[in-house]
PDB file of C-alpha atoms in Angstrom:
ATOM      1  CA  MET X   2      25.168  -3.977 -13.388  1.00 50.00           C
ATOM      2  CA  PRO X   3      22.696  -1.038 -12.630  1.00 58.00           C
ATOM      3  CA  LEU X   4      20.803  -1.015  -9.419  1.00 56.00           C
ATOM      4  CA  ILE X   5      17.062  -1.594  -9.755  1.00 53.00           C
ATOM      5  CA  THR X   6      14.822   0.217  -7.327  1.00 63.00           C
ATOM      6  CA  SER X   7      11.482  -1.339  -5.906  1.00 70.00           C
ATOM      7  CA  ASP X   8       9.625   1.286  -7.955  1.00 70.00           C
ATOM      8  CA  GLN X   9      11.307   0.026 -11.170  1.00 79.00           C
ATOM      9  CA  ALA X  10      10.643  -3.677 -10.193  1.00 82.00           C
ATOM     10  CA  ALA X  11       6.961  -2.840  -9.494  1.00 87.00           C
ATOM     11  CA  GLU X  12       6.546  -1.055 -12.740  1.00 90.00           C
ATOM     12  CA  ALA X  13       8.264  -3.892 -14.641  1.00 91.00           C
ATOM     13  CA  ALA X  14       5.873  -6.461 -13.002  1.00 94.00           C
ATOM     14  CA  LEU X  15       2.752  -4.214 -13.769  1.00 96.00           C
ATOM     15  CA  ARG X  16       3.925  -4.066 -17.403  1.00 95.00           C
ATOM     16  CA  LYS X  17       4.823  -7.774 -17.807  1.00 96.00           C
ATOM     17  CA  ASP X  18       1.305  -8.748 -16.742  1.00 97.00           C
ATOM     18  CA  GLY X  19      -0.438  -5.993 -18.655  1.00 97.00           C
ATOM     19  CA  ILE X  20      -1.757  -4.075 -15.859  1.00 97.00           C
ATOM     20  CA  ILE X  21       0.017  -1.200 -17.687  1.00 96.00           C
ATOM     21  CA  PRO X  22      -1.775  -0.371 -20.096  1.00 96.00           C
ATOM     22  CA  ASP X  23      -4.964  -2.431 -19.497  1.00 96.00           C
ATOM     23  CA  VAL X  24      -5.798  -0.643 -16.225  1.00 96.00           C
ATOM     24  CA  ILE X  25      -3.438   2.283 -15.634  1.00 97.00           C
ATOM     25  CA  ASP X  26      -0.895   4.343 -17.320  1.00 94.00           C
ATOM     26  CA  SER X  27       2.783   4.317 -16.350  1.00 91.00           C
ATOM     27  CA  PHE X  28       3.420   5.867 -13.070  1.00 90.00           C
ATOM     28  CA  HIS X  29       6.051   6.142 -10.312  1.00 88.00           C
ATOM     29  CA  SER X  30       4.993   4.496  -7.043  1.00 90.00           C
ATOM     30  CA  LYS X  31       5.347   6.664  -3.954  1.00 90.00           C
ATOM     31  CA  THR X  32       4.581   4.023  -1.467  1.00 89.00           C
ATOM     32  CA  MET X  33       4.550   0.269  -1.112  1.00 88.00           C
ATOM     33  CA  LEU X  34       0.982  -1.011  -1.111  1.00 92.00           C
ATOM     34  CA  THR X  35       0.912  -4.109   1.121  1.00 93.00           C
ATOM     35  CA  ILE X  36      -2.250  -6.297   0.803  1.00 96.00           C
ATOM     36  CA  SER X  37      -2.688  -9.485   3.129  1.00 96.00           C
ATOM     37  CA  TYR X  38      -5.491 -11.880   3.312  1.00 97.00           C
ATOM     38  CA  GLY X  39      -4.041 -13.591   6.435  1.00 93.00           C
ATOM     39  CA  GLU X  40      -0.798 -15.536   7.309  1.00 91.00           C
ATOM     40  CA  ASN X  41       1.067 -16.526   4.196  1.00 91.00           C
ATOM     41  CA  LYS X  42      -1.567 -15.022   1.935  1.00 96.00           C
ATOM     42  CA  ASP X  43       0.181 -11.805   0.890  1.00 97.00           C
ATOM     43  CA  VAL X  44      -0.390 -10.078  -2.428  1.00 97.00           C
ATOM     44  CA  ALA X  45       2.949  -9.952  -4.091  1.00 95.00           C
ATOM     45  CA  LEU X  46       3.009  -8.278  -7.550  1.00 95.00           C
ATOM     46  CA  GLY X  47       1.483 -11.087  -9.511  1.00 96.00           C
ATOM     47  CA  ASN X  48       1.456 -14.135  -7.242  1.00 97.00           C
ATOM     48  CA  THR X  49      -1.276 -16.585  -7.289  1.00 97.00           C
ATOM     49  CA  LEU X  50      -3.901 -16.912  -4.359  1.00 98.00           C
ATOM     50  CA  ALA X  51      -6.703 -19.468  -4.160  1.00 97.00           C
ATOM     51  CA  VAL X  52     -10.168 -18.015  -4.563  1.00 97.00           C
ATOM     52  CA  PRO X  53     -11.440 -19.174  -1.216  1.00 97.00           C
ATOM     53  CA  GLU X  54      -8.662 -17.463   0.496  1.00 96.00           C
ATOM     54  CA  THR X  55      -9.718 -14.077  -0.850  1.00 98.00           C
ATOM     55  CA  GLN X  56     -13.392 -13.971  -0.040  1.00 98.00           C
ATOM     56  CA  ASN X  57     -12.976 -11.565   2.986  1.00 97.00           C
ATOM     57  CA  PRO X  58     -11.592  -7.845   2.769  1.00 97.00           C
ATOM     58  CA  PRO X  59      -7.801  -7.997   3.170  1.00 97.00           C
ATOM     59  CA  GLN X  60      -5.565  -5.937   5.540  1.00 94.00           C
ATOM     60  CA  VAL X  61      -4.180  -2.979   3.815  1.00 94.00           C
ATOM     61  CA  SER X  62      -0.889  -1.194   4.770  1.00 91.00           C
ATOM     62  CA  PHE X  63       1.030   1.675   3.219  1.00 90.00           C
ATOM     63  CA  GLN X  64       3.067   4.684   4.356  1.00 86.00           C
ATOM     64  CA  ALA X  65       1.401   7.965   4.117  1.00 86.00           C
ATOM     65  CA  ASP X  66       3.155  11.255   3.611  1.00 82.00           C
ATOM     66  CA  SER X  67       1.169  12.600   6.576  1.00 83.00           C
ATOM     67  CA  PRO X  68      -1.368  10.992   8.921  1.00 80.00           C
ATOM     68  CA  ASN X  69      -3.794  13.796   7.743  1.00 86.00           C
ATOM     69  CA  ASP X  70      -3.719  12.637   4.127  1.00 91.00           C
ATOM     70  CA  LYS X  71      -6.580  10.849   2.797  1.00 93.00           C
ATOM     71  CA  TYR X  72      -6.539   8.026   0.268  1.00 94.00           C
ATOM     72  CA  THR X  73      -8.927   6.039  -2.019  1.00 96.00           C
ATOM     73  CA  LEU X  74      -8.332   2.337  -2.541  1.00 97.00           C
ATOM     74  CA  ILE X  75      -9.880   0.324  -5.631  1.00 98.00           C
ATOM     75  CA  MET X  76      -9.768  -3.356  -6.244  1.00 98.00           C
ATOM     76  CA  THR X  77     -10.695  -4.209  -9.921  1.00 98.00           C
ATOM     77  CA  ASP X  78     -10.651  -7.108 -12.257  1.00 98.00           C
ATOM     78  CA  PRO X  79      -9.727  -6.268 -15.905  1.00 98.00           C
ATOM     79  CA  ASP X  80     -10.236  -9.812 -17.064  1.00 98.00           C
ATOM     80  CA  ALA X  81     -14.081 -10.078 -16.710  1.00 95.00           C
ATOM     81  CA  PRO X  82     -15.441 -12.526 -17.893  1.00 96.00           C
ATOM     82  CA  SER X  83     -11.993 -13.732 -19.208  1.00 96.00           C
ATOM     83  CA  ARG X  84      -8.571 -12.140 -20.157  1.00 96.00           C
ATOM     84  CA  LYS X  85      -9.166 -13.351 -23.775  1.00 95.00           C
ATOM     85  CA  GLU X  86     -12.626 -11.708 -23.924  1.00 94.00           C
ATOM     86  CA  PRO X  87     -12.727  -8.870 -21.388  1.00 95.00           C
ATOM     87  CA  SER X  88     -16.089  -7.558 -22.489  1.00 94.00           C
ATOM     88  CA  MET X  89     -16.903  -6.517 -18.923  1.00 93.00           C
ATOM     89  CA  ARG X  90     -13.578  -4.860 -18.264  1.00 95.00           C
ATOM     90  CA  GLU X  91     -13.228  -3.743 -15.516  1.00 95.00           C
ATOM     91  CA  TYR X  92     -15.189  -5.570 -12.826  1.00 97.00           C
ATOM     92  CA  ARG X  93     -15.244  -3.315  -9.645  1.00 97.00           C
ATOM     93  CA  HIS X  94     -14.707  -5.434  -6.449  1.00 98.00           C
ATOM     94  CA  TRP X  95     -14.144  -2.666  -3.974  1.00 97.00           C
ATOM     95  CA  VAL X  96     -13.922   1.038  -3.549  1.00 96.00           C
ATOM     96  CA  VAL X  97     -13.181   2.805  -0.255  1.00 95.00           C
ATOM     97  CA  SER X  98     -12.419   6.448  -0.021  1.00 94.00           C
ATOM     98  CA  ASN X  99     -11.398   8.877   2.805  1.00 93.00           C
ATOM     99  CA  ILE X 100      -8.897   6.330   4.206  1.00 93.00           C
ATOM    100  CA  PHE X 101      -6.418   7.971   6.567  1.00 90.00           C
ATOM    101  CA  GLY X 102      -2.899   6.740   6.090  1.00 81.00           C
ATOM    102  CA  THR X 103      -0.404   6.082   8.636  1.00 76.00           C
ATOM    103  CA  SER X 104       3.125   7.249   8.779  1.00 69.00           C
ATOM    104  CA  ASP X 105       4.664   4.088  10.294  1.00 69.00           C
ATOM    105  CA  PHE X 106       3.400   1.507   7.685  1.00 63.00           C
ATOM    106  CA  GLN X 107       0.724   0.097  10.110  1.00 67.00           C
ATOM    107  CA  PRO X 108      -2.418  -1.252   8.820  1.00 73.00           C
ATOM    108  CA  ALA X 109      -4.592   1.470   7.570  1.00 73.00           C
ATOM    109  CA  ALA X 110      -8.131   2.039   8.986  1.00 79.00           C
ATOM    110  CA  VAL X 111      -9.814   1.008   5.826  1.00 86.00           C
ATOM    111  CA  SER X 112     -13.065   0.092   7.686  1.00 84.00           C
ATOM    112  CA  GLN X 113     -13.335   3.683   8.845  1.00 88.00           C
ATOM    113  CA  GLY X 114     -13.187   5.074   5.322  1.00 91.00           C
ATOM    114  CA  THR X 115     -16.180   5.566   3.154  1.00 92.00           C
ATOM    115  CA  GLU X 116     -17.211   2.371   1.394  1.00 93.00           C
ATOM    116  CA  LEU X 117     -18.354   3.415  -2.121  1.00 94.00           C
ATOM    117  CA  THR X 118     -18.487  -0.309  -3.153  1.00 95.00           C
ATOM    118  CA  GLU X 119     -18.737  -3.067  -0.796  1.00 96.00           C
ATOM    119  CA  TYR X 120     -16.095  -5.746  -0.925  1.00 97.00           C
ATOM    120  CA  MET X 121     -16.780  -8.720  -3.209  1.00 97.00           C
ATOM    121  CA  GLY X 122     -14.221 -11.431  -3.302  1.00 98.00           C
ATOM    122  CA  PRO X 123     -12.898 -12.895  -6.509  1.00 98.00           C
ATOM    123  CA  ALA X 124     -15.416 -15.075  -8.396  1.00 96.00           C
ATOM    124  CA  PRO X 125     -13.760 -15.835 -11.883  1.00 97.00           C
ATOM    125  CA  PRO X 126     -16.089 -18.021 -13.972  1.00 96.00           C
ATOM    126  CA  LYS X 127     -15.089 -21.528 -14.115  1.00 96.00           C
ATOM    127  CA  GLY X 128     -12.685 -22.396 -16.825  1.00 94.00           C
ATOM    128  CA  SER X 129     -12.024 -18.628 -17.685  1.00 96.00           C
ATOM    129  CA  GLY X 130      -8.340 -18.826 -16.862  1.00 97.00           C
ATOM    130  CA  PRO X 131      -6.396 -16.814 -14.459  1.00 98.00           C
ATOM    131  CA  HIS X 132      -7.813 -13.242 -13.611  1.00 98.00           C
ATOM    132  CA  ARG X 133      -5.765 -10.283 -12.461  1.00 98.00           C
ATOM    133  CA  TYR X 134      -7.030  -8.711  -9.367  1.00 98.00           C
ATOM    134  CA  VAL X 135      -5.587  -5.213  -9.010  1.00 98.00           C
ATOM    135  CA  PHE X 136      -5.422  -2.946  -6.034  1.00 98.00           C
ATOM    136  CA  LEU X 137      -4.824   0.778  -6.733  1.00 98.00           C
ATOM    137  CA  LEU X 138      -4.036   3.310  -3.981  1.00 97.00           C
ATOM    138  CA  TYR X 139      -4.778   7.017  -4.765  1.00 97.00           C
ATOM    139  CA  LYS X 140      -3.986   9.941  -2.748  1.00 95.00           C
ATOM    140  CA  GLN X 141      -6.852  12.438  -2.421  1.00 95.00           C
ATOM    141  CA  THR X 142      -5.567  16.040  -3.431  1.00 91.00           C
ATOM    142  CA  PRO X 143      -6.799  19.371  -2.114  1.00 90.00           C
ATOM    143  CA  SER X 144      -8.699  19.686  -5.466  1.00 91.00           C
ATOM    144  CA  SER X 145     -10.295  16.104  -5.167  1.00 92.00           C
ATOM    145  CA  ASN X 146     -14.012  15.880  -6.029  1.00 90.00           C
ATOM    146  CA  VAL X 147     -15.480  15.322  -2.448  1.00 82.00           C
ATOM    147  CA  SER X 148     -18.913  14.345  -3.737  1.00 84.00           C
ATOM    148  CA  ALA X 149     -17.522  11.581  -6.030  1.00 84.00           C
ATOM    149  CA  LEU X 150     -15.792  10.198  -3.086  1.00 86.00           C
ATOM    150  CA  SER X 151     -18.628  10.275  -0.601  1.00 84.00           C
ATOM    151  CA  SER X 152     -21.504   8.766  -2.656  1.00 83.00           C
ATOM    152  CA  PRO X 153     -21.930   5.034  -3.242  1.00 84.00           C
ATOM    153  CA  LEU X 154     -21.155   3.992  -6.791  1.00 87.00           C
ATOM    154  CA  THR X 155     -23.882   2.454  -8.960  1.00 83.00           C
ATOM    155  CA  THR X 156     -24.939  -1.175  -8.394  1.00 85.00           C
ATOM    156  CA  GLN X 157     -23.397  -2.094 -11.811  1.00 91.00           C
ATOM    157  CA  ARG X 158     -19.967  -3.321 -11.176  1.00 95.00           C
ATOM    158  CA  GLN X 159     -19.116  -4.382 -14.699  1.00 95.00           C
ATOM    159  CA  GLY X 160     -17.602  -1.921 -17.085  1.00 95.00           C
ATOM    160  CA  PHE X 161     -15.944   0.265 -14.334  1.00 95.00           C
ATOM    161  CA  LYS X 162     -12.964   2.303 -15.465  1.00 95.00           C
ATOM    162  CA  ALA X 163     -10.604   3.065 -12.515  1.00 95.00           C
ATOM    163  CA  HIS X 164      -8.787   5.509 -14.652  1.00 94.00           C
ATOM    164  CA  GLN X 165     -11.877   7.487 -15.728  1.00 93.00           C
ATOM    165  CA  PHE X 166     -13.335   7.469 -12.089  1.00 94.00           C
ATOM    166  CA  THR X 167     -10.049   8.772 -10.578  1.00 95.00           C
ATOM    167  CA  SER X 168      -9.478  11.321 -13.260  1.00 93.00           C
ATOM    168  CA  GLN X 169     -12.839  12.765 -12.521  1.00 92.00           C
ATOM    169  CA  ALA X 170     -12.308  12.667  -8.813  1.00 94.00           C
ATOM    170  CA  ASP X 171      -8.751  14.229  -9.287  1.00 95.00           C
ATOM    171  CA  LEU X 172      -6.866  11.545  -7.527  1.00 96.00           C
ATOM    172  CA  GLU X 173      -3.109  10.804  -7.649  1.00 96.00           C
ATOM    173  CA  LEU X 174      -2.060   7.313  -8.138  1.00 96.00           C
ATOM    174  CA  VAL X 175       0.582   6.430  -5.549  1.00 95.00           C
ATOM    175  CA  GLY X 176       0.688   2.616  -5.237  1.00 95.00           C
ATOM    176  CA  ALA X 177      -0.404  -0.474  -6.907  1.00 97.00           C
ATOM    177  CA  ASN X 178      -0.324  -4.360  -6.333  1.00 97.00           C
ATOM    178  CA  TYR X 179      -2.038  -7.344  -7.769  1.00 98.00           C
ATOM    179  CA  PHE X 180      -2.583 -11.076  -7.678  1.00 98.00           C
ATOM    180  CA  PHE X 181      -3.964 -13.803  -9.900  1.00 98.00           C
ATOM    181  CA  ALA X 182      -6.817 -16.251  -9.071  1.00 98.00           C
ATOM    182  CA  GLU X 183      -8.415 -18.863 -11.110  1.00 97.00           C
ATOM    183  CA  ASN X 184     -11.433 -21.157 -10.863  1.00 93.00           C
ATOM    184  CA  LYS X 185     -10.369 -24.218 -12.729  1.00 86.00           C
TER     185      LYS X 185
END
């Protein structure tokens, strides 16, 4: 039986739930992106969390290559207003750039980054089914577009395209995680 790496398991989960290709292209994870909304409320590659548990910004952890590296974190909902009718794909819930990573997998200082879009907790319309809430971590490269990463984004949150934004800003996807939430 072949050994499956955590990178392969993460990619398989992202494919199974359609994150690849709905939000991102195939990629090789370079760090584990850990997201926690509190005790026993960790985001775990497609688990389900209750909407009320996710209304405050989560704690984010990942291991950086160097403590001088900067990262951008995006939280997006590709299922707005529903997965069957995603006419507002993607709904931008949170974007923070200029986050310094840590080399020892301690919580990242997200609050000290540049918040381009203020955190908005999940609010799926009642009866719209489960929504995927996707966290994407990008490493900022020496050629990253600094102005794109320092100015607040438009107030319109729907129709955001993480892939387009990160391509224009010249960012490298290094980690992803996601959960489901539903308003029954």
